[in-house]
């Protein structure tokens, strides 16, 4: 008998106006689904150039959820291609096309082809907070120590 619980998956409504398959998890424990470029012709990303790449996908997330668009590690490692606003957030009330803002951080051109896996999308729950104005915050051991305050070792 297995101690592993089966996770329920969230239903997400999607309109696919492109010609690529719907995003899917590659393995049973994948956190992200690959997003694919939906292009009529290839796009060349020159060094330090950024472009919004269409996916043809439109989604409707339940309230309290977001979709995070993140870089693919293989593209980043092998080609210096990443998502410029990583992670990009798709809010539950957004109904436009999902676009991926790719940037070429390498020193060579990179060609984005139709159907290429260009990013991954992670669905995450989130909370909204209420800011409450106060005159003072509670004390902590860290206090106001900011960037690098704990050293480099």
PDB file of C-alpha atoms in Angstrom:
ATOM      1  CA  UNK A   1       0.000   0.000   0.000  1.00  0.00           C
ATOM      2  CA  UNK A   2       1.426   3.373  -1.012  1.00  0.00           C
ATOM      3  CA  UNK A   3       1.753   6.278   1.397  1.00  0.00           C
ATOM      4  CA  UNK A   4       1.725   8.714  -1.501  1.00  0.00           C
ATOM      5  CA  UNK A   5      -1.447  10.766  -1.817  1.00  0.00           C
ATOM      6  CA  UNK A   6      -2.799  11.477  -5.256  1.00  0.00           C
ATOM      7  CA  UNK A   7      -2.935  15.212  -5.805  1.00  0.00           C
ATOM      8  CA  UNK A   8      -6.045  16.758  -7.248  1.00  0.00           C
ATOM      9  CA  UNK A   9      -5.375  18.816 -10.320  1.00  0.00           C
ATOM     10  CA  UNK A  10      -6.940  22.216 -10.821  1.00  0.00           C
ATOM     11  CA  UNK A  11      -9.153  22.612 -13.888  1.00  0.00           C
ATOM     12  CA  UNK A  12      -8.021  25.549 -16.027  1.00  0.00           C
ATOM     13  CA  UNK A  13     -10.098  26.706 -18.966  1.00  0.00           C
ATOM     14  CA  UNK A  14      -7.984  27.370 -22.053  1.00  0.00           C
ATOM     15  CA  UNK A  15      -8.645  28.650 -25.561  1.00  0.00           C
ATOM     16  CA  UNK A  16      -5.998  27.580 -28.064  1.00  0.00           C
ATOM     17  CA  UNK A  17      -5.957  29.925 -31.053  1.00  0.00           C
ATOM     18  CA  UNK A  18      -2.579  28.619 -32.107  1.00  0.00           C
ATOM     19  CA  UNK A  19      -1.475  25.443 -33.796  1.00  0.00           C
ATOM     20  CA  UNK A  20       0.602  23.997 -30.940  1.00  0.00           C
ATOM     21  CA  UNK A  21      -0.602  21.370 -28.453  1.00  0.00           C
ATOM     22  CA  UNK A  22      -1.890  22.467 -25.065  1.00  0.00           C
ATOM     23  CA  UNK A  23       0.714  22.737 -22.298  1.00  0.00           C
ATOM     24  CA  UNK A  24       1.188  19.489 -20.402  1.00  0.00           C
ATOM     25  CA  UNK A  25       3.329  18.214 -17.564  1.00  0.00           C
ATOM     26  CA  UNK A  26       6.295  16.177 -18.827  1.00  0.00           C
ATOM     27  CA  UNK A  27       6.370  13.922 -15.750  1.00  0.00           C
ATOM     28  CA  UNK A  28       4.045  13.059 -12.885  1.00  0.00           C
ATOM     29  CA  UNK A  29       5.916  15.390 -10.497  1.00  0.00           C
ATOM     30  CA  UNK A  30       6.699  18.287 -12.833  1.00  0.00           C
ATOM     31  CA  UNK A  31       5.904  21.707 -11.365  1.00  0.00           C
ATOM     32  CA  UNK A  32       5.806  23.494 -14.718  1.00  0.00           C
ATOM     33  CA  UNK A  33       4.330  22.936 -18.153  1.00  0.00           C
ATOM     34  CA  UNK A  34       6.233  23.950 -21.273  1.00  0.00           C
ATOM     35  CA  UNK A  35       4.929  26.874 -23.310  1.00  0.00           C
ATOM     36  CA  UNK A  36       5.631  26.742 -27.051  1.00  0.00           C
ATOM     37  CA  UNK A  37       6.222  29.502 -29.567  1.00  0.00           C
ATOM     38  CA  UNK A  38       3.278  29.903 -31.932  1.00  0.00           C
ATOM     39  CA  UNK A  39       4.854  31.547 -34.973  1.00  0.00           C
ATOM     40  CA  UNK A  40       4.153  31.906 -38.686  1.00  0.00           C
ATOM     41  CA  UNK A  41       7.894  32.329 -39.276  1.00  0.00           C
ATOM     42  CA  UNK A  42      11.036  32.027 -37.166  1.00  0.00           C
ATOM     43  CA  UNK A  43      12.282  34.997 -35.142  1.00  0.00           C
ATOM     44  CA  UNK A  44      15.958  35.874 -34.730  1.00  0.00           C
ATOM     45  CA  UNK A  45      16.876  37.230 -31.315  1.00  0.00           C
ATOM     46  CA  UNK A  46      20.108  39.184 -31.598  1.00  0.00           C
ATOM     47  CA  UNK A  47      22.396  39.601 -28.556  1.00  0.00           C
ATOM     48  CA  UNK A  48      20.671  41.690 -25.844  1.00  0.00           C
ATOM     49  CA  UNK A  49      17.471  41.882 -27.918  1.00  0.00           C
ATOM     50  CA  UNK A  50      14.120  41.058 -26.343  1.00  0.00           C
ATOM     51  CA  UNK A  51      10.842  40.128 -28.036  1.00  0.00           C
ATOM     52  CA  UNK A  52       7.351  39.148 -26.964  1.00  0.00           C
ATOM     53  CA  UNK A  53       6.755  35.646 -28.351  1.00  0.00           C
ATOM     54  CA  UNK A  54       3.119  34.578 -28.836  1.00  0.00           C
ATOM     55  CA  UNK A  55       1.820  31.210 -27.639  1.00  0.00           C
ATOM     56  CA  UNK A  56      -1.731  31.298 -29.042  1.00  0.00           C
ATOM     57  CA  UNK A  57      -3.035  30.431 -25.558  1.00  0.00           C
ATOM     58  CA  UNK A  58      -5.672  32.258 -23.506  1.00  0.00           C
ATOM     59  CA  UNK A  59      -6.527  30.985 -20.011  1.00  0.00           C
ATOM     60  CA  UNK A  60      -9.027  31.527 -17.227  1.00  0.00           C
ATOM     61  CA  UNK A  61      -7.616  30.857 -13.778  1.00  0.00           C
ATOM     62  CA  UNK A  62      -9.749  30.516 -10.644  1.00  0.00           C
ATOM     63  CA  UNK A  63      -9.656  33.400  -8.163  1.00  0.00           C
ATOM     64  CA  UNK A  64      -6.706  33.042  -5.787  1.00  0.00           C
ATOM     65  CA  UNK A  65      -4.400  31.555  -8.424  1.00  0.00           C
ATOM     66  CA  UNK A  66      -1.754  32.933 -10.753  1.00  0.00           C
ATOM     67  CA  UNK A  67       0.293  31.448 -13.569  1.00  0.00           C
ATOM     68  CA  UNK A  68       4.012  32.153 -13.378  1.00  0.00           C
ATOM     69  CA  UNK A  69       6.006  32.220 -16.623  1.00  0.00           C
ATOM     70  CA  UNK A  70       9.583  31.138 -15.974  1.00  0.00           C
ATOM     71  CA  UNK A  71      12.697  30.446 -18.034  1.00  0.00           C
ATOM     72  CA  UNK A  72      13.555  26.971 -19.238  1.00  0.00           C
ATOM     73  CA  UNK A  73      16.845  25.915 -17.695  1.00  0.00           C
ATOM     74  CA  UNK A  74      18.127  24.289 -20.897  1.00  0.00           C
ATOM     75  CA  UNK A  75      17.649  27.451 -22.976  1.00  0.00           C
ATOM     76  CA  UNK A  76      19.286  29.547 -20.278  1.00  0.00           C
ATOM     77  CA  UNK A  77      22.260  27.222 -19.809  1.00  0.00           C
ATOM     78  CA  UNK A  78      22.920  26.280 -23.442  1.00  0.00           C
ATOM     79  CA  UNK A  79      21.976  29.520 -25.218  1.00  0.00           C
ATOM     80  CA  UNK A  80      21.702  32.379 -22.690  1.00  0.00           C
ATOM     81  CA  UNK A  81      17.970  32.762 -23.429  1.00  0.00           C
ATOM     82  CA  UNK A  82      15.754  33.685 -20.492  1.00  0.00           C
ATOM     83  CA  UNK A  83      12.427  35.300 -19.633  1.00  0.00           C
ATOM     84  CA  UNK A  84      13.062  38.999 -19.094  1.00  0.00           C
ATOM     85  CA  UNK A  85      10.445  39.599 -16.382  1.00  0.00           C
ATOM     86  CA  UNK A  86      10.917  36.236 -14.685  1.00  0.00           C
ATOM     87  CA  UNK A  87       8.750  35.118 -13.212  1.00  0.00           C
ATOM     88  CA  UNK A  88       6.078  36.839 -15.230  1.00  0.00           C
ATOM     89  CA  UNK A  89       2.684  36.782 -13.544  1.00  0.00           C
ATOM     90  CA  UNK A  90      -0.591  36.011 -15.294  1.00  0.00           C
ATOM     91  CA  UNK A  91      -3.420  37.169 -13.041  1.00  0.00           C
ATOM     92  CA  UNK A  92      -6.705  35.296 -12.658  1.00  0.00           C
ATOM     93  CA  UNK A  93      -8.644  38.121 -14.340  1.00  0.00           C
ATOM     94  CA  UNK A  94      -6.356  38.412 -17.426  1.00  0.00           C
ATOM     95  CA  UNK A  95      -8.005  37.140 -20.609  1.00  0.00           C
ATOM     96  CA  UNK A  96      -5.465  38.135 -23.258  1.00  0.00           C
ATOM     97  CA  UNK A  97      -3.006  35.919 -25.084  1.00  0.00           C
ATOM     98  CA  UNK A  98      -0.120  34.528 -23.059  1.00  0.00           C
ATOM     99  CA  UNK A  99       3.072  36.026 -24.417  1.00  0.00           C
ATOM    100  CA  UNK A 100       6.604  35.177 -23.326  1.00  0.00           C
ATOM    101  CA  UNK A 101       9.079  38.050 -23.081  1.00  0.00           C
ATOM    102  CA  UNK A 102      12.325  36.377 -24.161  1.00  0.00           C
ATOM    103  CA  UNK A 103      15.743  38.047 -24.024  1.00  0.00           C
ATOM    104  CA  UNK A 104      19.019  36.891 -25.542  1.00  0.00           C
ATOM    105  CA  UNK A 105      21.777  37.416 -22.983  1.00  0.00           C
ATOM    106  CA  UNK A 106      24.380  35.628 -25.094  1.00  0.00           C
ATOM    107  CA  UNK A 107      26.763  37.145 -27.639  1.00  0.00           C
ATOM    108  CA  UNK A 108      25.336  35.172 -30.583  1.00  0.00           C
ATOM    109  CA  UNK A 109      22.047  35.217 -32.466  1.00  0.00           C
ATOM    110  CA  UNK A 110      19.374  32.749 -31.377  1.00  0.00           C
ATOM    111  CA  UNK A 111      16.574  31.569 -33.663  1.00  0.00           C
ATOM    112  CA  UNK A 112      13.156  30.960 -32.096  1.00  0.00           C
ATOM    113  CA  UNK A 113      11.323  28.432 -34.251  1.00  0.00           C
ATOM    114  CA  UNK A 114       7.633  27.635 -34.384  1.00  0.00           C
ATOM    115  CA  UNK A 115       6.756  25.016 -31.765  1.00  0.00           C
ATOM    116  CA  UNK A 116       9.940  25.585 -29.759  1.00  0.00           C
ATOM    117  CA  UNK A 117       9.563  25.170 -26.006  1.00  0.00           C
ATOM    118  CA  UNK A 118      10.399  28.704 -24.853  1.00  0.00           C
ATOM    119  CA  UNK A 119       9.320  28.880 -21.202  1.00  0.00           C
ATOM    120  CA  UNK A 120       7.528  26.996 -18.511  1.00  0.00           C
ATOM    121  CA  UNK A 121       4.339  27.924 -16.728  1.00  0.00           C
ATOM    122  CA  UNK A 122       3.706  27.134 -13.058  1.00  0.00           C
ATOM    123  CA  UNK A 123       0.233  27.460 -11.525  1.00  0.00           C
ATOM    124  CA  UNK A 124       0.402  28.783  -7.961  1.00  0.00           C
ATOM    125  CA  UNK A 125      -1.992  29.787  -5.202  1.00  0.00           C
ATOM    126  CA  UNK A 126      -1.516  33.233  -3.741  1.00  0.00           C
ATOM    127  CA  UNK A 127      -2.919  35.480  -1.064  1.00  0.00           C
ATOM    128  CA  UNK A 128      -3.701  39.183  -1.141  1.00  0.00           C
ATOM    129  CA  UNK A 129      -2.598  41.268   1.798  1.00  0.00           C
ATOM    130  CA  UNK A 130      -3.982  44.337   3.526  1.00  0.00           C
ATOM    131  CA  UNK A 131      -1.435  47.012   4.404  1.00  0.00           C
ATOM    132  CA  UNK A 132      -2.040  48.391   7.885  1.00  0.00           C
ATOM    133  CA  UNK A 133      -0.245  51.628   8.667  1.00  0.00           C
ATOM    134  CA  UNK A 134       1.642  51.498  11.964  1.00  0.00           C
ATOM    135  CA  UNK A 135       4.242  53.766  13.617  1.00  0.00           C
ATOM    136  CA  UNK A 136       6.693  50.987  14.474  1.00  0.00           C
ATOM    137  CA  UNK A 137       7.493  47.353  13.590  1.00  0.00           C
ATOM    138  CA  UNK A 138       8.365  44.565  16.002  1.00  0.00           C
ATOM    139  CA  UNK A 139      12.058  43.895  16.732  1.00  0.00           C
ATOM    140  CA  UNK A 140      13.848  40.861  15.237  1.00  0.00           C
ATOM    141  CA  UNK A 141      17.345  39.400  15.486  1.00  0.00           C
ATOM    142  CA  UNK A 142      18.088  40.505  11.906  1.00  0.00           C
ATOM    143  CA  UNK A 143      16.647  43.952  12.320  1.00  0.00           C
ATOM    144  CA  UNK A 144      17.435  46.282   9.410  1.00  0.00           C
ATOM    145  CA  UNK A 145      20.351  44.202   8.041  1.00  0.00           C
ATOM    146  CA  UNK A 146      19.944  44.174   4.274  1.00  0.00           C
ATOM    147  CA  UNK A 147      21.909  43.021   1.243  1.00  0.00           C
ATOM    148  CA  UNK A 148      25.016  41.080   2.235  1.00  0.00           C
ATOM    149  CA  UNK A 149      24.714  41.723   5.950  1.00  0.00           C
ATOM    150  CA  UNK A 150      25.417  38.063   6.819  1.00  0.00           C
ATOM    151  CA  UNK A 151      28.686  37.988   4.831  1.00  0.00           C
ATOM    152  CA  UNK A 152      29.793  35.884   1.904  1.00  0.00           C
ATOM    153  CA  UNK A 153      30.946  32.692   3.664  1.00  0.00           C
TER     154      UNK A 153
END
